PDB file of C-alpha atoms in Angstrom:
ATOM      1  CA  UNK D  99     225.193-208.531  72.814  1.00 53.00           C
ATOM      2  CA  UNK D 100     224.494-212.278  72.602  1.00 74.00           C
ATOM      3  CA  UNK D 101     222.772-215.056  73.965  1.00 87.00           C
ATOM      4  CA  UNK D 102     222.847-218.621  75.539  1.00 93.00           C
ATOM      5  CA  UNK D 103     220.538-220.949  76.274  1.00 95.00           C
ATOM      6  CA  UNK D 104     220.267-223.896  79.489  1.00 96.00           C
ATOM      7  CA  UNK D 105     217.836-226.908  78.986  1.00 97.00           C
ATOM      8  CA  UNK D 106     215.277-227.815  81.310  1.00 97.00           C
ATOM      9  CA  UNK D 107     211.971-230.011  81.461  1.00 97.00           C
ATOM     10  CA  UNK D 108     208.766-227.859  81.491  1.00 96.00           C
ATOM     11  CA  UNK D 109     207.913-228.585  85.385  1.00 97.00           C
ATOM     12  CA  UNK D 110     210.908-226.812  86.588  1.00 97.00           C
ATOM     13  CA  UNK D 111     210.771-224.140  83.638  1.00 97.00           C
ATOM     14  CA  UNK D 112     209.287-221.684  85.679  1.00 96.00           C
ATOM     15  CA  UNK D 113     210.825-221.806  88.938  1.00 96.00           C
ATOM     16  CA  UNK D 114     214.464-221.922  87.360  1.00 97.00           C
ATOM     17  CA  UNK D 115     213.310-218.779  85.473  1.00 97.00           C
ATOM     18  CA  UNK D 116     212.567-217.032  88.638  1.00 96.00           C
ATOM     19  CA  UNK D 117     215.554-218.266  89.971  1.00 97.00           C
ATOM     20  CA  UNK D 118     217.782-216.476  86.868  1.00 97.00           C
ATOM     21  CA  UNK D 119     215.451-213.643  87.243  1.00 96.00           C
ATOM     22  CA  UNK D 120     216.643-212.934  90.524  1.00 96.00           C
ATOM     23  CA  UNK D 121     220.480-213.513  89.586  1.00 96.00           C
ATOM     24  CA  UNK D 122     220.058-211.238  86.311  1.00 96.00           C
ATOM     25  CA  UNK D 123     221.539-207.955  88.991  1.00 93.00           C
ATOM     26  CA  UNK D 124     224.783-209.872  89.410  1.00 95.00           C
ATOM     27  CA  UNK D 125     224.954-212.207  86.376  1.00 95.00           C
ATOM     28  CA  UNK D 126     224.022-209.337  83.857  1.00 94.00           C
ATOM     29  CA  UNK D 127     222.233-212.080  81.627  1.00 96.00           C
ATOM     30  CA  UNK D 128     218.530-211.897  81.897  1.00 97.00           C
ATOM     31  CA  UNK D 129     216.506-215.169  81.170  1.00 98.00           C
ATOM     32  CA  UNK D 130     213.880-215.593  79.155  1.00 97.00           C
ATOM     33  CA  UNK D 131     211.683-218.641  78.251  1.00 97.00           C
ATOM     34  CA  UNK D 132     212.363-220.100  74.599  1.00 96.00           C
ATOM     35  CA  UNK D 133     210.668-223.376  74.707  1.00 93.00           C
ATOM     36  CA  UNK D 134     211.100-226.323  72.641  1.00 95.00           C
ATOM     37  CA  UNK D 135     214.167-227.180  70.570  1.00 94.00           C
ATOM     38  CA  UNK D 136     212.259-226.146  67.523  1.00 93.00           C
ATOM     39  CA  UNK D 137     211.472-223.315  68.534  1.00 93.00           C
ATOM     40  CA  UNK D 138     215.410-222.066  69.621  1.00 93.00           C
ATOM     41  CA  UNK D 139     216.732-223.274  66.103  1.00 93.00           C
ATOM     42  CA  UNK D 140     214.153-220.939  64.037  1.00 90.00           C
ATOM     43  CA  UNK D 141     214.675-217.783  66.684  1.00 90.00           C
ATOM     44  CA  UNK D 142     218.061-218.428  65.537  1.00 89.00           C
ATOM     45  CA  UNK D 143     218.248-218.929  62.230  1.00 87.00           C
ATOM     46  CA  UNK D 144     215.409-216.435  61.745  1.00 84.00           C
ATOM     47  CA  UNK D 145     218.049-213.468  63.368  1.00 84.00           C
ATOM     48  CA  UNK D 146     220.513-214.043  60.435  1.00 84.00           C
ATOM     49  CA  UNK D 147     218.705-213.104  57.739  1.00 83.00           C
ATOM     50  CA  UNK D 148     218.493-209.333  59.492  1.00 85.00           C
ATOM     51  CA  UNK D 149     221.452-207.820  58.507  1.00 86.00           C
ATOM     52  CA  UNK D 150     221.753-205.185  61.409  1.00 92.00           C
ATOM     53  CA  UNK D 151     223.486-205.915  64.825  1.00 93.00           C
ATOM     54  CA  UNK D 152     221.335-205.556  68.169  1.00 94.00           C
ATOM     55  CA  UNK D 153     223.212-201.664  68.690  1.00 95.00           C
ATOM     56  CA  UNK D 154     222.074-200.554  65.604  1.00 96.00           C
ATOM     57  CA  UNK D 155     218.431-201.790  66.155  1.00 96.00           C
ATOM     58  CA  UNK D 156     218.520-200.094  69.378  1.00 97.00           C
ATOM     59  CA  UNK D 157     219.285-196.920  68.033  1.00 97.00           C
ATOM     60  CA  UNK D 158     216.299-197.008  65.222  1.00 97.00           C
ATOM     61  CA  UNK D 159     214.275-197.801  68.113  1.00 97.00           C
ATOM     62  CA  UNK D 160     214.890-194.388  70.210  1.00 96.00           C
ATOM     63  CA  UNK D 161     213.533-192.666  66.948  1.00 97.00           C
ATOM     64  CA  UNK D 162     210.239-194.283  66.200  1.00 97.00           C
ATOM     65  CA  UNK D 163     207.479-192.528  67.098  1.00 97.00           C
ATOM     66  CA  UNK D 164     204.480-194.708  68.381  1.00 97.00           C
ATOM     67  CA  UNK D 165     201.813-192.365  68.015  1.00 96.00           C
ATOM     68  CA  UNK D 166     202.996-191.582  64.686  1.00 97.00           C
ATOM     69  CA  UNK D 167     203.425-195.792  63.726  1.00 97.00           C
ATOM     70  CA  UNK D 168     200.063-196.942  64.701  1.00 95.00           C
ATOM     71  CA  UNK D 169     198.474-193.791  62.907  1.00 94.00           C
ATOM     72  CA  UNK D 170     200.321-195.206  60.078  1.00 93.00           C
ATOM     73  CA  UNK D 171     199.304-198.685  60.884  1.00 90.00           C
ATOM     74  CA  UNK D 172     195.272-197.243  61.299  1.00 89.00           C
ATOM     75  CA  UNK D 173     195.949-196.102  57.672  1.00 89.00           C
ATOM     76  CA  UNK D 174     196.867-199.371  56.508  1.00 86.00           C
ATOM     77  CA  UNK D 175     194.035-201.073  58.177  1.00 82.00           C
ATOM     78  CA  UNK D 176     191.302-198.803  56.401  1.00 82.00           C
ATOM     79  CA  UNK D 177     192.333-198.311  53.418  1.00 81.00           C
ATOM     80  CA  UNK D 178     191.488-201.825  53.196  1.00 75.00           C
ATOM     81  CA  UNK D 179     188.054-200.810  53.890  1.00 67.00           C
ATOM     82  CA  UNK D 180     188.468-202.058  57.512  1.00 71.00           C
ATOM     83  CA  UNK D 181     187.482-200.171  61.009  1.00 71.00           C
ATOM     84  CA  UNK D 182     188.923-201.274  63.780  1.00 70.00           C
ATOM     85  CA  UNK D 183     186.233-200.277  65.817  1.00 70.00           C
ATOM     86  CA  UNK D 184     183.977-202.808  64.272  1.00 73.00           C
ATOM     87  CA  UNK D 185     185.975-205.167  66.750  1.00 78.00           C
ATOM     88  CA  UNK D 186     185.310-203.143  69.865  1.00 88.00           C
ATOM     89  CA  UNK D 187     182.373-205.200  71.519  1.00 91.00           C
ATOM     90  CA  UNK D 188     181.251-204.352  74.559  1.00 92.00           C
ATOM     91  CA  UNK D 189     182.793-204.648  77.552  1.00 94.00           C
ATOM     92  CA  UNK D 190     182.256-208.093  79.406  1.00 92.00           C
ATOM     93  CA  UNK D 191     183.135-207.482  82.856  1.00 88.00           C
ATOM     94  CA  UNK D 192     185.646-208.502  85.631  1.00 84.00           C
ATOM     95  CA  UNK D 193     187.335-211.677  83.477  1.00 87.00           C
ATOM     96  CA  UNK D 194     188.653-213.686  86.551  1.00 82.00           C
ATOM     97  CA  UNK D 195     191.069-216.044  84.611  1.00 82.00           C
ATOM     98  CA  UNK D 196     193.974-213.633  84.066  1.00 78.00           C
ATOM     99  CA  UNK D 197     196.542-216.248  82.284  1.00 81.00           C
ATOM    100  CA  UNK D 198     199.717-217.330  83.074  1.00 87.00           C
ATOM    101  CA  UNK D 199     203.061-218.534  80.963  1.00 91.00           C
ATOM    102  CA  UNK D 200     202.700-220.914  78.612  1.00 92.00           C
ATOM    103  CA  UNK D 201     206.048-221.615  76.788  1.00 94.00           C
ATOM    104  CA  UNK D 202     207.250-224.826  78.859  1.00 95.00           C
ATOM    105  CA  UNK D 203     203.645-226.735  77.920  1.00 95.00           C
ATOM    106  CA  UNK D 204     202.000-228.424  75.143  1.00 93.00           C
ATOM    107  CA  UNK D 205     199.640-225.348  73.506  1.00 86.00           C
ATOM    108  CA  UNK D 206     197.333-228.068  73.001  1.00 89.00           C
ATOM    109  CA  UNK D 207     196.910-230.637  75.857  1.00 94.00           C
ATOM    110  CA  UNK D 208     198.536-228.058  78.510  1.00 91.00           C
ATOM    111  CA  UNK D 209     200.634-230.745  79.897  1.00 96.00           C
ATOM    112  CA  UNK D 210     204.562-230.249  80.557  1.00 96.00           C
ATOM    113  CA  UNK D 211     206.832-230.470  77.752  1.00 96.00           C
ATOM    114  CA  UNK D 212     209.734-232.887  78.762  1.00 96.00           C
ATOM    115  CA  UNK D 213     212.551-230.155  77.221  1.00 96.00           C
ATOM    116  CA  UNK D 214     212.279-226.251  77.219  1.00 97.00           C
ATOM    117  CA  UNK D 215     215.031-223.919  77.037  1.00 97.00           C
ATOM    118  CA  UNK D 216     215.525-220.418  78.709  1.00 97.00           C
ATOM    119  CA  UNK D 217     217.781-218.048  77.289  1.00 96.00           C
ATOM    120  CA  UNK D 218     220.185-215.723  78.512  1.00 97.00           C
ATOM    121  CA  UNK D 219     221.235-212.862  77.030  1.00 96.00           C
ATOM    122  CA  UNK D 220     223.525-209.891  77.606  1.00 93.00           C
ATOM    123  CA  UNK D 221     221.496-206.885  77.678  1.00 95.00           C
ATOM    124  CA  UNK D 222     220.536-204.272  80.258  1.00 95.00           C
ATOM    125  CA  UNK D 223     216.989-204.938  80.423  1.00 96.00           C
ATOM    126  CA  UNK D 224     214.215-207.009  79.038  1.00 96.00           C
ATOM    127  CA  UNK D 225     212.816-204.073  76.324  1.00 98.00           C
ATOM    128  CA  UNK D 226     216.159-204.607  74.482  1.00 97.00           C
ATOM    129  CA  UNK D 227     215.611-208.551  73.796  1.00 97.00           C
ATOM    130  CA  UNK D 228     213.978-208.145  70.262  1.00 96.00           C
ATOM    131  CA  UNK D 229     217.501-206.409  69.432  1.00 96.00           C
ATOM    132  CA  UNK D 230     219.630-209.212  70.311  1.00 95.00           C
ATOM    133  CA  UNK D 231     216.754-211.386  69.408  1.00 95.00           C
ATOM    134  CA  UNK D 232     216.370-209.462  65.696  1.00 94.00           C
ATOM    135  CA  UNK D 233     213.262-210.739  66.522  1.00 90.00           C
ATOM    136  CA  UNK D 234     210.054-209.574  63.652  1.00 91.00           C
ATOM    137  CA  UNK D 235     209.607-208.492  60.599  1.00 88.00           C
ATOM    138  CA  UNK D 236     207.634-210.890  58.840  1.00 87.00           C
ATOM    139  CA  UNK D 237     203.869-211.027  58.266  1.00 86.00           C
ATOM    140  CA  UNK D 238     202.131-208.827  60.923  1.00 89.00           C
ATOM    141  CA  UNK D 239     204.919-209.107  63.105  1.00 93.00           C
ATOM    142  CA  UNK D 240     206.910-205.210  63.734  1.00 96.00           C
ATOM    143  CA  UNK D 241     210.353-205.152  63.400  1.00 96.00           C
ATOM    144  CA  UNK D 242     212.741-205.683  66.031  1.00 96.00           C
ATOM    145  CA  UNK D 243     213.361-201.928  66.392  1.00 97.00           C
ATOM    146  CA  UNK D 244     209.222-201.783  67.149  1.00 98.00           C
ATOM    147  CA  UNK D 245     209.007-203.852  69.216  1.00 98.00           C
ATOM    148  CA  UNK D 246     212.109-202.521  71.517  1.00 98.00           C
ATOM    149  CA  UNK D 247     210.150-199.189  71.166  1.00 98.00           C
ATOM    150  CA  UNK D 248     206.670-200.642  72.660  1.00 98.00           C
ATOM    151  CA  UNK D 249     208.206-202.518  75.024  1.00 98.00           C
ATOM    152  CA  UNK D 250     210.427-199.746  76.672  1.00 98.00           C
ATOM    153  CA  UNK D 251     207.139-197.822  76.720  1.00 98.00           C
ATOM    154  CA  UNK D 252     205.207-200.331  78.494  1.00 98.00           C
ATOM    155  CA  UNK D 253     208.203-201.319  81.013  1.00 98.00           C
ATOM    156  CA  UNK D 254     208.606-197.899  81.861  1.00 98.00           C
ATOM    157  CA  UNK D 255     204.957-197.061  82.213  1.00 98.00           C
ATOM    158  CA  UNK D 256     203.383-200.906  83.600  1.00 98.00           C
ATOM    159  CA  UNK D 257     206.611-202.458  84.729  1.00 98.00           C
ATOM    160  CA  UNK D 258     206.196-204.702  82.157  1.00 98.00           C
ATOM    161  CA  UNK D 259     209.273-207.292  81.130  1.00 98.00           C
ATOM    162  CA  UNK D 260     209.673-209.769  78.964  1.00 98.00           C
ATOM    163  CA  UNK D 261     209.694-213.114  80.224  1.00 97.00           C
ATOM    164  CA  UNK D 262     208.977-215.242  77.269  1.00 97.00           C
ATOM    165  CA  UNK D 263     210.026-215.426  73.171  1.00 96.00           C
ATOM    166  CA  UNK D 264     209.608-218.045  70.955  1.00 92.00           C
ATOM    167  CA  UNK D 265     207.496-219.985  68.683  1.00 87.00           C
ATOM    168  CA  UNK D 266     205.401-216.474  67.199  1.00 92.00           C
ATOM    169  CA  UNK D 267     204.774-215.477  70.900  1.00 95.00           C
ATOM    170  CA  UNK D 268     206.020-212.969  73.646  1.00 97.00           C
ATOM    171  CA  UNK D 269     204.828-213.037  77.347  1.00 97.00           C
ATOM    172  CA  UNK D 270     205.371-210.310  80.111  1.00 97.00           C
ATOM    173  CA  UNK D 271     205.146-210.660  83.034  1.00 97.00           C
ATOM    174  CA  UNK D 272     203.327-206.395  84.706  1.00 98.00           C
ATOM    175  CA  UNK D 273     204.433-205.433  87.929  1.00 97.00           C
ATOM    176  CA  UNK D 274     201.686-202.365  87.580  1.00 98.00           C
ATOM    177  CA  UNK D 275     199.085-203.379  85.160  1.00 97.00           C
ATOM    178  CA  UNK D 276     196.112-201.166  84.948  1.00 97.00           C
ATOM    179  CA  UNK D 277     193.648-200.562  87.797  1.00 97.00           C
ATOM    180  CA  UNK D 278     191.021-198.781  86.248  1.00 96.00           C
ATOM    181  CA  UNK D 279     188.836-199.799  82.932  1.00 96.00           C
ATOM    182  CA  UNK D 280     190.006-196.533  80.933  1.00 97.00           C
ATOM    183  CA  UNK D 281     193.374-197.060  81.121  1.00 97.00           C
ATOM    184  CA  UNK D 282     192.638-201.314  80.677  1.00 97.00           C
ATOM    185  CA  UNK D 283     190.949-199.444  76.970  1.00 97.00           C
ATOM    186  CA  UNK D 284     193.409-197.326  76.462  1.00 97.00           C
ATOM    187  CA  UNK D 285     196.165-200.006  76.509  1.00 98.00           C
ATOM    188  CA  UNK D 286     194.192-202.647  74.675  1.00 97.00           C
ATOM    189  CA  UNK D 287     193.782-200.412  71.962  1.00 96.00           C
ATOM    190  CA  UNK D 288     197.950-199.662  72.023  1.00 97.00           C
ATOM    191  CA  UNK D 289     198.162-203.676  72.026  1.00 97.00           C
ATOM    192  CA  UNK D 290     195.800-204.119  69.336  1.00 95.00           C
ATOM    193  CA  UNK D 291     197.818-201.928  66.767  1.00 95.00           C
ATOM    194  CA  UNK D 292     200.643-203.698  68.106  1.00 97.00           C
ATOM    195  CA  UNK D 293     199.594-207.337  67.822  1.00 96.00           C
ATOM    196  CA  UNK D 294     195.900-207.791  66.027  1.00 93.00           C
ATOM    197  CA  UNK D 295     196.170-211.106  66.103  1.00 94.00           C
ATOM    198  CA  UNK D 296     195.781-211.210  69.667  1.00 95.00           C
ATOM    199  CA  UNK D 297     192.139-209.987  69.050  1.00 94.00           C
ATOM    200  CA  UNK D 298     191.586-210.958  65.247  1.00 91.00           C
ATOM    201  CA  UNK D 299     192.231-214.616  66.069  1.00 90.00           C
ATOM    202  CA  UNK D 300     192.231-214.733  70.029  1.00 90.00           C
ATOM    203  CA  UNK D 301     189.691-213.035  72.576  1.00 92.00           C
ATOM    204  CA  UNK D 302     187.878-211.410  69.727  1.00 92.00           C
ATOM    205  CA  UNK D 303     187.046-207.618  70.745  1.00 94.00           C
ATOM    206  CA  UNK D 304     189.224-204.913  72.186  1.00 95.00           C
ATOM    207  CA  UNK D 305     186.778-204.545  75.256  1.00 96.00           C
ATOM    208  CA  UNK D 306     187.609-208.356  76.051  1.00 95.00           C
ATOM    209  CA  UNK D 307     191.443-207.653  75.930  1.00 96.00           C
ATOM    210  CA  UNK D 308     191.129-204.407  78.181  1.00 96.00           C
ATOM    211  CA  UNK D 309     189.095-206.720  80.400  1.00 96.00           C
ATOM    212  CA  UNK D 310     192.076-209.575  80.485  1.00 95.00           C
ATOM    213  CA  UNK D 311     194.454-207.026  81.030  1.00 96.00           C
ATOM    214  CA  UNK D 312     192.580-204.642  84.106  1.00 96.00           C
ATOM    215  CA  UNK D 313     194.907-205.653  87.278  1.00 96.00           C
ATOM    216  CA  UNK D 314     196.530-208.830  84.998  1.00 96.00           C
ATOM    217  CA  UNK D 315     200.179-209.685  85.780  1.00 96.00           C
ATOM    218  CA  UNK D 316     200.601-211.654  82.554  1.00 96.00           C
ATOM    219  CA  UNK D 317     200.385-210.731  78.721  1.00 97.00           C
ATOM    220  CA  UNK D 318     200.336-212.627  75.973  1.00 95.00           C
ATOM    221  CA  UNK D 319     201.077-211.647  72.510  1.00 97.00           C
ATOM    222  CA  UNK D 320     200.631-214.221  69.403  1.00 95.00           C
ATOM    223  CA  UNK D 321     201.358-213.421  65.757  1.00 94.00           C
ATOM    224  CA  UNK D 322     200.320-215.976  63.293  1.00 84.00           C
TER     225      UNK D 322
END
């Protein structure tokens, strides 16, 4: 499994992405948005230093246990003398501003960046892009094999793909996202083991992120 990349300016990022989106049944490369130059060069020189190839961190990822990694990931968290429920706030209410991608602009202004790239890579669907990616592993950030794992549980449960990597961040794109504020909880919390940063340095409480993510077609994941 490997992966190409086409360059395009920010305006038509998103439409061309659609476009390859659509093709990805006959083409057998599914796109996803890189962003700048930058951004391509560390994704790859940041995959050589993991030693395994994309198969083998597919297999490790059909044996990880979720339940069993975030209670190990709780543990972590208070044995620092930290509760994660300190961050669970209240919840806000129907948050009307949903998101959208964010790759192809300037994370600061918000205007168009004049080059972007999209990948394309040879896999079967979008939960196996962190293996050719050998995406994570550093700071907070799981390990490729993790992240395949989450992923494959959210696509098959939310419809959930990945339509974005680069720069620290994922994006999805949720054909089903949640309807109903208990589930909107109980997958914030999921997210939250996942990604902290999302909530330690972003919307600030788990309520808000259930909130952003009740009936959302986009996510948004951030690791510093």
């Amino acid at each position: 499994m490997t992966f190409t990349s086409i360059q395009v300016h920010g305006t038509e990022a998103v439409e061309r992405l659609n476009e390859l989106r659509e093709q990805f049944a006959k083409t057998g490369k599914y796109p996803f948005l890189i962003g700048p130059h930058q951004d391509r060069e560390t994704m790859i020189k940041s995959a050589e230093f993991n030693r395994q190839s994309p198969e083998e961190i597919l297999r490790a990822s059909q044996k990880i246990d979720l339940e069993e990694w975030v209670a190990e990931r709780r543990a972590e968290v208070e044995e620092y003398g930290d509760s994660p429920y300190e961050d669970l706030g209240e919840w806000p209410g129907e948050i009307h501003d949903k998101g959208s991608l964010i790759l192809h602009k300037n994370a600061v202004t918000g205007n168009f960046l004049p080059e972007v790239f999209i990948g394309l890579a040879e896999v079967e669907t979008s939960w196996q892009l962190p293996a050719v990616l050998k995406s994570g592993g550093w700071n907070d950030c799981p390990e490729a094999e993790v992240q395949c794992a989450f992923h494959r549980k959210w696509q098959a449960e939310f419809g959930a793909e990945i339509c974005s990597v680069g720069g620290g961040v994922i994006e999805c794109t949720v054909n089903r996202p949640p309807q109903d504020q208990q589930s909107a909880m109980q997958l914030a919390w999921e997210q939250y083991w996942y990604c902290a940063d999302i909530v330690d340095q972003g919307c600030e409480t788990i309520s808000n992120l259930g909130a952003t993510l009740l009936k959302s077609p986009y996510w948004f994941f951030w690791w510093d």
